[in-house]
GROMACS .gro file of C-alpha atoms in nm:
model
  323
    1UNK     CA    1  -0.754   0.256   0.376
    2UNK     CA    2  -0.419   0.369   0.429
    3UNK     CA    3  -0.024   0.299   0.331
    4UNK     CA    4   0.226   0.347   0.577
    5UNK     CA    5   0.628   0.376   0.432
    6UNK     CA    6   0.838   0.153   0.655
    7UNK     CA    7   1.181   0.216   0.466
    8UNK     CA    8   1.207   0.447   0.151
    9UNK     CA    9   1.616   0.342   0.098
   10UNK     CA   10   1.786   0.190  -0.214
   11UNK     CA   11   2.059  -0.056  -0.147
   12UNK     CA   12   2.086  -0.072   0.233
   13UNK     CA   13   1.909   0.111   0.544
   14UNK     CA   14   2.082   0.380   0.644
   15UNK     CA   15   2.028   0.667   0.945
   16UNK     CA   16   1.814   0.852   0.748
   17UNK     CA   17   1.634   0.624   0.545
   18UNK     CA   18   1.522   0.209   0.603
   19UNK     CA   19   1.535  -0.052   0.322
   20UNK     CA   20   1.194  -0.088   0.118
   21UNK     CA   21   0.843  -0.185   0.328
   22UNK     CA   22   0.527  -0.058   0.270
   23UNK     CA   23   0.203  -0.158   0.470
   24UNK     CA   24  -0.126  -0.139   0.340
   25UNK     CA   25  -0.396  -0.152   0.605
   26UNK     CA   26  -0.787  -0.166   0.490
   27UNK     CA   27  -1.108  -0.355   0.636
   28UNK     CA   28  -0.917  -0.552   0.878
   29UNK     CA   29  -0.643  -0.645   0.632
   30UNK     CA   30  -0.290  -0.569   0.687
   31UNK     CA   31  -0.076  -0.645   0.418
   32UNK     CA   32   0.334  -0.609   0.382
   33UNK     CA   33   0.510  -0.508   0.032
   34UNK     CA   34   0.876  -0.589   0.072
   35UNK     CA   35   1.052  -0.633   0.329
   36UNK     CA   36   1.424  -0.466   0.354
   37UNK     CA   37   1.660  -0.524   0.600
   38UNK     CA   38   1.566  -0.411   0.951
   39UNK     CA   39   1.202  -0.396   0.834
   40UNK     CA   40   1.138  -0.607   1.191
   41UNK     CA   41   1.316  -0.301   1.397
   42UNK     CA   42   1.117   0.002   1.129
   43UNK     CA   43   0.746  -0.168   1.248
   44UNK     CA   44   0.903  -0.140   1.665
   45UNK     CA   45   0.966   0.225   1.582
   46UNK     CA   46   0.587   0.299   1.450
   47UNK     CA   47   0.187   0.252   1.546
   48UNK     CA   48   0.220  -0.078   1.323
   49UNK     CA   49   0.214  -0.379   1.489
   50UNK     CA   50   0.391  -0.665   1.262
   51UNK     CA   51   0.188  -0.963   1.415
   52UNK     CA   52  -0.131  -0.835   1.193
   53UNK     CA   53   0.056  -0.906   0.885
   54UNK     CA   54  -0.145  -1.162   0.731
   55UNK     CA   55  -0.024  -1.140   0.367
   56UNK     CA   56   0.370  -1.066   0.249
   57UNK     CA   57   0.430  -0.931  -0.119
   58UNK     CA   58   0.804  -0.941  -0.277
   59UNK     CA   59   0.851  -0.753  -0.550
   60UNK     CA   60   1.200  -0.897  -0.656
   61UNK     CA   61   1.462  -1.080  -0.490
   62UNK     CA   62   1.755  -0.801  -0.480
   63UNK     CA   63   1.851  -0.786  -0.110
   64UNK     CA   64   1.705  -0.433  -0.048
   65UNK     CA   65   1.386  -0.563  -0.101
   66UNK     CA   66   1.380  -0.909   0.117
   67UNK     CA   67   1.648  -0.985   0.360
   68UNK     CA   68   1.471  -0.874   0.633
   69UNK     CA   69   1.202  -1.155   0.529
   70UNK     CA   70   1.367  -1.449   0.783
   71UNK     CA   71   1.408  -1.210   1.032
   72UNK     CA   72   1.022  -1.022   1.067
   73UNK     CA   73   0.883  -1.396   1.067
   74UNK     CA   74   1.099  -1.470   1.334
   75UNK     CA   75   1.032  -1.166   1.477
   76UNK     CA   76   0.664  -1.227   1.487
   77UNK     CA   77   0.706  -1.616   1.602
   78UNK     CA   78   0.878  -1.446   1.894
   79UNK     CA   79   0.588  -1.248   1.973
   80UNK     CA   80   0.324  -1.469   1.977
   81UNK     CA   81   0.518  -1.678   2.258
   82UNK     CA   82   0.568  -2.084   2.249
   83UNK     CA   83   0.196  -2.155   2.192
   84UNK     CA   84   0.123  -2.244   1.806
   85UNK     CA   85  -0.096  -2.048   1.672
   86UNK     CA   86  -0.335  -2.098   1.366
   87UNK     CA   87  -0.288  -1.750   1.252
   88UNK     CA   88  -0.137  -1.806   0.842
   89UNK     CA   89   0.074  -1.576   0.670
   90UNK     CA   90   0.080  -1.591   0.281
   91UNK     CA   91   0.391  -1.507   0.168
   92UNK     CA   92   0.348  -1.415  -0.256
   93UNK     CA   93   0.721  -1.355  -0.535
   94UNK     CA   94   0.883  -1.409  -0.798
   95UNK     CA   95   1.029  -1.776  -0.815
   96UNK     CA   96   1.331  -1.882  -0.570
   97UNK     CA   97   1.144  -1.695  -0.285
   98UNK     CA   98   1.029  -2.025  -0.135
   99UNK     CA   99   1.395  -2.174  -0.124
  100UNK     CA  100   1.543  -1.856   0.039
  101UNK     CA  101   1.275  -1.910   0.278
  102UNK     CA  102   1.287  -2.231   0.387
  103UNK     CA  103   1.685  -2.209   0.357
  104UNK     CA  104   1.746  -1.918   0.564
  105UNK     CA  105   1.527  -2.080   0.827
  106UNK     CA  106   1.683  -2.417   0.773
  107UNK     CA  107   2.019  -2.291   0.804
  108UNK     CA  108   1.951  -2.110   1.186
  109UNK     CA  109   1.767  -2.314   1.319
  110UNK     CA  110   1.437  -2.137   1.346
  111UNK     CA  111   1.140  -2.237   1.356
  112UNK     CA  112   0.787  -2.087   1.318
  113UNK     CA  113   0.498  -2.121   1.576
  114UNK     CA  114   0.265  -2.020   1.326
  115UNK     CA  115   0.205  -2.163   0.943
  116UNK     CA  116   0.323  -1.963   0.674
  117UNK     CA  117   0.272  -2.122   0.278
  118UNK     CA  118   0.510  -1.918  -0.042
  119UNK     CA  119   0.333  -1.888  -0.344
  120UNK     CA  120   0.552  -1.807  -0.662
  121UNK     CA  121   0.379  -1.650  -0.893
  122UNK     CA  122   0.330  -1.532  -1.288
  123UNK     CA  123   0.213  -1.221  -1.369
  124UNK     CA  124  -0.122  -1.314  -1.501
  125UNK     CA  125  -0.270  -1.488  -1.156
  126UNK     CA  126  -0.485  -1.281  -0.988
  127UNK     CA  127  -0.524  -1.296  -0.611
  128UNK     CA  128  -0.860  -1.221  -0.437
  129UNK     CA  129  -1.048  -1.231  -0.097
  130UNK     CA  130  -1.399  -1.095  -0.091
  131UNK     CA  131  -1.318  -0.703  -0.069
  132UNK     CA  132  -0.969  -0.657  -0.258
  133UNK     CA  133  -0.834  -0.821  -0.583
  134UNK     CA  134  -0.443  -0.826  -0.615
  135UNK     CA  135  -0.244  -0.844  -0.989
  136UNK     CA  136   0.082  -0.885  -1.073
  137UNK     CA  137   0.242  -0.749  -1.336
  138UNK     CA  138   0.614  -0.748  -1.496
  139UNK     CA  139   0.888  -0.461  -1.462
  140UNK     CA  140   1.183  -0.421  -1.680
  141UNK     CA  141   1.478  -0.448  -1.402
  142UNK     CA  142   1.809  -0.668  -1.361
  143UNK     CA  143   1.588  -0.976  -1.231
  144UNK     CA  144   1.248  -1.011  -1.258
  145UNK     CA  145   1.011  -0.760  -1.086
  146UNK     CA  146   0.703  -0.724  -1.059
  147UNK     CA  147   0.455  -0.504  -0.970
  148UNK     CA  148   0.125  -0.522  -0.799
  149UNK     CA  149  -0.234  -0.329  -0.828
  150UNK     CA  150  -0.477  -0.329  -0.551
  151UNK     CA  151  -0.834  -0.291  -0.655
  152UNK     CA  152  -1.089  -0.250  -0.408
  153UNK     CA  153  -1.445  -0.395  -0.476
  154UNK     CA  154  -1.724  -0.139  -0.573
  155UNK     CA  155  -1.905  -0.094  -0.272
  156UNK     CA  156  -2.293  -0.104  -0.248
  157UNK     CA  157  -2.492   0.200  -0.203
  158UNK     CA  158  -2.661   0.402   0.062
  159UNK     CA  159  -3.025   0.195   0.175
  160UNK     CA  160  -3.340   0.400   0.165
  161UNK     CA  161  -3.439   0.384   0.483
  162UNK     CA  162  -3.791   0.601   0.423
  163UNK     CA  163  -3.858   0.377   0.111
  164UNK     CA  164  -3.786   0.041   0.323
  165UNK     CA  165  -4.032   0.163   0.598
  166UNK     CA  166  -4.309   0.281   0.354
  167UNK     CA  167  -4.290  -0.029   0.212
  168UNK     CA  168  -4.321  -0.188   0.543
  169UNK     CA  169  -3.993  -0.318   0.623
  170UNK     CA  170  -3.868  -0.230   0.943
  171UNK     CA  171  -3.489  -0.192   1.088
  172UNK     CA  172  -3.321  -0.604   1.070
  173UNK     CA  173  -3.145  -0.865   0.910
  174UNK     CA  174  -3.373  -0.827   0.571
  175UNK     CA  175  -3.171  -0.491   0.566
  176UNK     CA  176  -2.812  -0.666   0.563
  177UNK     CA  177  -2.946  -0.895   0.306
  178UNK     CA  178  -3.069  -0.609   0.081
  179UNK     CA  179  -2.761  -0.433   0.126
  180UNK     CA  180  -2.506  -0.753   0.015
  181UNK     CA  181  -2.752  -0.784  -0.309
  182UNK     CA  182  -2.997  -0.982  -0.238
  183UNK     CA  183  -3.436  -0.954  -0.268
  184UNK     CA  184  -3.614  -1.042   0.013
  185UNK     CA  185  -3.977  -1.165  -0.007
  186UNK     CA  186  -4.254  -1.001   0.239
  187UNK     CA  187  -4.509  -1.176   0.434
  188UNK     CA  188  -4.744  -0.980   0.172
  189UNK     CA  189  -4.604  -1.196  -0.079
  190UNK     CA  190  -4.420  -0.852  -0.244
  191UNK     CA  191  -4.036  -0.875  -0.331
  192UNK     CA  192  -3.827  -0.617  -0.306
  193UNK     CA  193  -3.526  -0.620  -0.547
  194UNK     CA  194  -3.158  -0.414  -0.430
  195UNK     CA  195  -3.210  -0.226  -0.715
  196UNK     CA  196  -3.520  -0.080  -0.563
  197UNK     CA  197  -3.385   0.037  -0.238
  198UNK     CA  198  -3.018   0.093  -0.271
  199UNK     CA  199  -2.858   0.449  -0.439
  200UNK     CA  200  -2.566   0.447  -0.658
  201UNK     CA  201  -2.296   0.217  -0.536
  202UNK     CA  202  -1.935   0.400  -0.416
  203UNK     CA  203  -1.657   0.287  -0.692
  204UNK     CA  204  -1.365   0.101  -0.556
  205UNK     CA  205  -1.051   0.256  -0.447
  206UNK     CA  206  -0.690   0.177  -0.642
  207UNK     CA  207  -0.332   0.121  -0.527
  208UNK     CA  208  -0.072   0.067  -0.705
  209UNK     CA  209   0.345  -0.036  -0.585
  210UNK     CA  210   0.559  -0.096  -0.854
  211UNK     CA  211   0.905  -0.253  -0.711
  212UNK     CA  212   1.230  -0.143  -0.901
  213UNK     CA  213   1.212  -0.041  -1.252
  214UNK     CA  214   1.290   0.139  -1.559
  215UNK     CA  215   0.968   0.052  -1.732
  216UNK     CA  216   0.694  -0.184  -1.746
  217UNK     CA  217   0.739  -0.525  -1.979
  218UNK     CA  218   0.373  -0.617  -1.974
  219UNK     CA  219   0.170  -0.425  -2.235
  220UNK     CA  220  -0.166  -0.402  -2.014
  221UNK     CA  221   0.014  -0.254  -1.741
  222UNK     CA  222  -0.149   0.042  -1.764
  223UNK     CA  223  -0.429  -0.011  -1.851
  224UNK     CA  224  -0.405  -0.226  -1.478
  225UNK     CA  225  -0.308   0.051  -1.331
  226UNK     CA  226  -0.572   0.324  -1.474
  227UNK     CA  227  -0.763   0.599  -1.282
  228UNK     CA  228  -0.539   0.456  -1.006
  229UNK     CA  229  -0.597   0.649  -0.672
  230UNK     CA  230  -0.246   0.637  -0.555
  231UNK     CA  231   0.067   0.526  -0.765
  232UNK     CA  232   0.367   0.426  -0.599
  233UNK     CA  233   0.680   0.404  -0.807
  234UNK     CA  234   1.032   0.447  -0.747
  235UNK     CA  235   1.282   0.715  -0.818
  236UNK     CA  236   1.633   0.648  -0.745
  237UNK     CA  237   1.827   0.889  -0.880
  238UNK     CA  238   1.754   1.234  -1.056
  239UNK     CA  239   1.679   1.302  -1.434
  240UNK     CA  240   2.040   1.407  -1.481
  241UNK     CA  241   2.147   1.094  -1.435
  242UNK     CA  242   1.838   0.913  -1.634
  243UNK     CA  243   2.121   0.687  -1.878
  244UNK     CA  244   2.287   0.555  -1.520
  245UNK     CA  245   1.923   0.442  -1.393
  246UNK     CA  246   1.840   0.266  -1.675
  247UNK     CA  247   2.152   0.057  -1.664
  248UNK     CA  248   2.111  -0.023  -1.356
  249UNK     CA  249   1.726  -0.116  -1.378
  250UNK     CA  250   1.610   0.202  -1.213
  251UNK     CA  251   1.418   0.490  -1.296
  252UNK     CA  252   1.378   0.852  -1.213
  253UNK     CA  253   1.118   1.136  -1.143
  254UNK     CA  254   1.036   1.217  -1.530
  255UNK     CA  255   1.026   0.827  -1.596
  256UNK     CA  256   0.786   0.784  -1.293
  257UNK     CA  257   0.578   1.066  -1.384
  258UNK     CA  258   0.546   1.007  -1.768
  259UNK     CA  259   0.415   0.648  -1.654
  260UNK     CA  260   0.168   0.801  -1.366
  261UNK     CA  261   0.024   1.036  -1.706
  262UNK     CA  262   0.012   0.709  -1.903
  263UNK     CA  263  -0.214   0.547  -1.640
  264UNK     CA  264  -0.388   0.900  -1.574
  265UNK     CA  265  -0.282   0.808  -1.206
  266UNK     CA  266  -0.452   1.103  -0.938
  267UNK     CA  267  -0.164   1.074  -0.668
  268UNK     CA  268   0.207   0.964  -0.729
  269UNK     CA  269   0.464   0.848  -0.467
  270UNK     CA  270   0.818   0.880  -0.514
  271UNK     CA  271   0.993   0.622  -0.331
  272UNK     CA  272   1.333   0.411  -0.324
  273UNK     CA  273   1.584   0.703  -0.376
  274UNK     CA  274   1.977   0.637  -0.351
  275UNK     CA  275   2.099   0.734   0.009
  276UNK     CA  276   2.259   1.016  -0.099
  277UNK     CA  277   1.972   1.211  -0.115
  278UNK     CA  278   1.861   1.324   0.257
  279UNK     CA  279   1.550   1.509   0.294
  280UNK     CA  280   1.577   1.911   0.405
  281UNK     CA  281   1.815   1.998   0.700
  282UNK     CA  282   2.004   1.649   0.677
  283UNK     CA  283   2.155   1.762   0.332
  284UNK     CA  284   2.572   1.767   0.404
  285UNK     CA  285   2.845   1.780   0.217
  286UNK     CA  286   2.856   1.502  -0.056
  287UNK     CA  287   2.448   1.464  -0.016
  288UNK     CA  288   2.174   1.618  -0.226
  289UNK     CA  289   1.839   1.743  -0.125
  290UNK     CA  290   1.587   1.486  -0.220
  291UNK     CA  291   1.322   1.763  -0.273
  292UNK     CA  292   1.475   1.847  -0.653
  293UNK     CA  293   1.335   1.474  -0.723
  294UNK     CA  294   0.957   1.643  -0.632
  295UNK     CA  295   1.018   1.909  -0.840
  296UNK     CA  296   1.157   1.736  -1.194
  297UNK     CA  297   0.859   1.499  -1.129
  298UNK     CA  298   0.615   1.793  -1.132
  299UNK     CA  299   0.737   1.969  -1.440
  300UNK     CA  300   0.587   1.646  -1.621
  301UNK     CA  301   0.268   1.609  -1.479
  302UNK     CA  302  -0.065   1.722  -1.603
  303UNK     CA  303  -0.177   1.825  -1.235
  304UNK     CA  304  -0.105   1.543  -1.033
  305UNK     CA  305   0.039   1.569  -0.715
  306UNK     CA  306   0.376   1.426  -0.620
  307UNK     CA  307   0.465   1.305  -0.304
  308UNK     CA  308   0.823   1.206  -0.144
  309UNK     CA  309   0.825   0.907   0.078
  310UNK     CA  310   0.987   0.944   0.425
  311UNK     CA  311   1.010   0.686   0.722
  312UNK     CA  312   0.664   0.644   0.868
  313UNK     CA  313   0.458   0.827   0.624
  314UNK     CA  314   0.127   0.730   0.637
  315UNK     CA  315  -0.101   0.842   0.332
  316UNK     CA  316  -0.472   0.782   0.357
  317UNK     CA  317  -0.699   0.687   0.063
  318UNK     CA  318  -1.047   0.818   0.108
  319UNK     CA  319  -1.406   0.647   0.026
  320UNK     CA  320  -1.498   0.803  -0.288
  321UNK     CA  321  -1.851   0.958  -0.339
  322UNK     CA  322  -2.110   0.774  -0.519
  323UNK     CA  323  -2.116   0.735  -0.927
   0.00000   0.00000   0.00000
């Protein structure tokens, strides 16, 4: 499981930093969060490949955040060639996202060779497949904004293989079926239950990307986003100018952080800043080093770590041991 940062830019891409896109890859899924402008031109540049995306979350419809949409799908169309293809791509926002959609194509001309369907959401549906669930939740911002926790499914534990072959059970298919929870019956007539084979299962693993904020609206959010595993949460400008990001819908590093104590989250990503601040060696004259965000973000933590987003950072989220 893994998140790569496609653009880490407020407002517009710039030289140093693209317009918001995260990817989330995990058990063959490959997932897009946002999708900035020149989000298409950010996946050319890295190991992604865009015509995996299966599943497209928008966090809010500011600009920043999803008018590169029209362009990636037609992006991908052009990659598969002229051939239709049954490949779908679920597209999930806030409401409007379906008419910008369909306009925008509308309006060039374009058209898919693949099906695509737009869901518009409220923040209580849940979204699931049979390994990850997906919940929405509201942000305080100019529009609405949401955002979204990824919760992995607990995973069963280890088999017992000595156990299995003193019972008489040899390497197969009764494994598999013992493994996804289920007894199997002997030609001795004995059943053997999961529970009697399998160690402790291995908890699920927890993302969480928050789009553009200066505080949460719904009043479970937290509790959501608990124990989560990696927290991803934006910081646009620095504390000193805290009033300024809240009147614009935006937050800081001591608003992040004070919300990544709240949900006791172990890892928290710093994303979204304003383009004035250039990371290390790019700092000129007018610019500030983003690396003060990292550290007013750290003065409010109980121990967490704090990472900056750049362009192509991938962080990985490891299996966790056993309960």
């Amino acid at each position: 499981m893994d998140v790569t940062f496609l653009g880490t830019g407020s407002a517009y891409p710039s030289p140093c930093r693209g317009a918001s896109a995260i990817v989330f890859r995990a058990e063959g899924e490959c997932w897009l969060f946002d999708c900035g402008e020149g989000t298409q031109t950010q996946f050319m540049k890295s190991a992604l490949r865009a015509g995996r995306i299966t599943k497209i979350f928008i966090t809010h419809l500011h600009g920043d955040h999803m008018f590169g949409l029209p362009g990636f799908l037609c992006t991908v169309s052009l990659q598969c060639g002229s051939t239709p293809t049954n490949q779908h791509v679920d597209i999930y926002g806030p409401v409007g996202l379906r008419s910008f959609i369909r306009m925008s194509l509308e309006v060039s001309h374009s058209q898919l060779v693949f099906p695509y369907t737009v869901h518009e959401f409220l923040p209580s549906e849940d979204h699931e497949n049979e390994q990850f669930t997906v919940k929405a939740f509201k942000l305080y911002h100019r529009i609405p904004s949401f955002g979204f926790v990824i919760t992995e499914k607990d995973r069963p534990g280890r088999l017992n293989v000595g156990k299995l072959q003193e019972l008489g059970l040899q390497p197969g298919p009764l494994y598999g079926k013992l493994k996804l929870g289920s007894a199997v019956t002997l030609e001795s007539g004995q059943t053997i239950s999961p529970c009697d084979v399998l160690g402790d299962p291995v908890p699920g693993r927890k993302i969480c990307i928050l789009g553009d904020c200066s505080g949460v609206v719904a009043s479970g959010a937290a509790q959501l986003c608990r124990d989560a595993d990696l927290l991803i949460h934006e910081a646009t400008l620095d504390d000193g100018q805290m009033e300024k990001a809240k009147d614009h819908g935006h937050s800081t590093p001591k608003m992040a952080a004070e919300f990544a104590n709240l949900c006791r989250a172990k890892r928290l990503v710093l994303t979204h800043f304003s383009q004035r601040y250039k990371p290390p060696g790019l700092v000129s004259e007018g610019d500030e080093d983003v690396t003060v965000l990292k550290t007013q973000a750290e003065s409010v933590l109980m121990g967490q770590s704090v990472i900056l987003a750049e362009d192509f950072l991938t962080i990985s989220i490891p299996l966790k041991k056993p309960l």
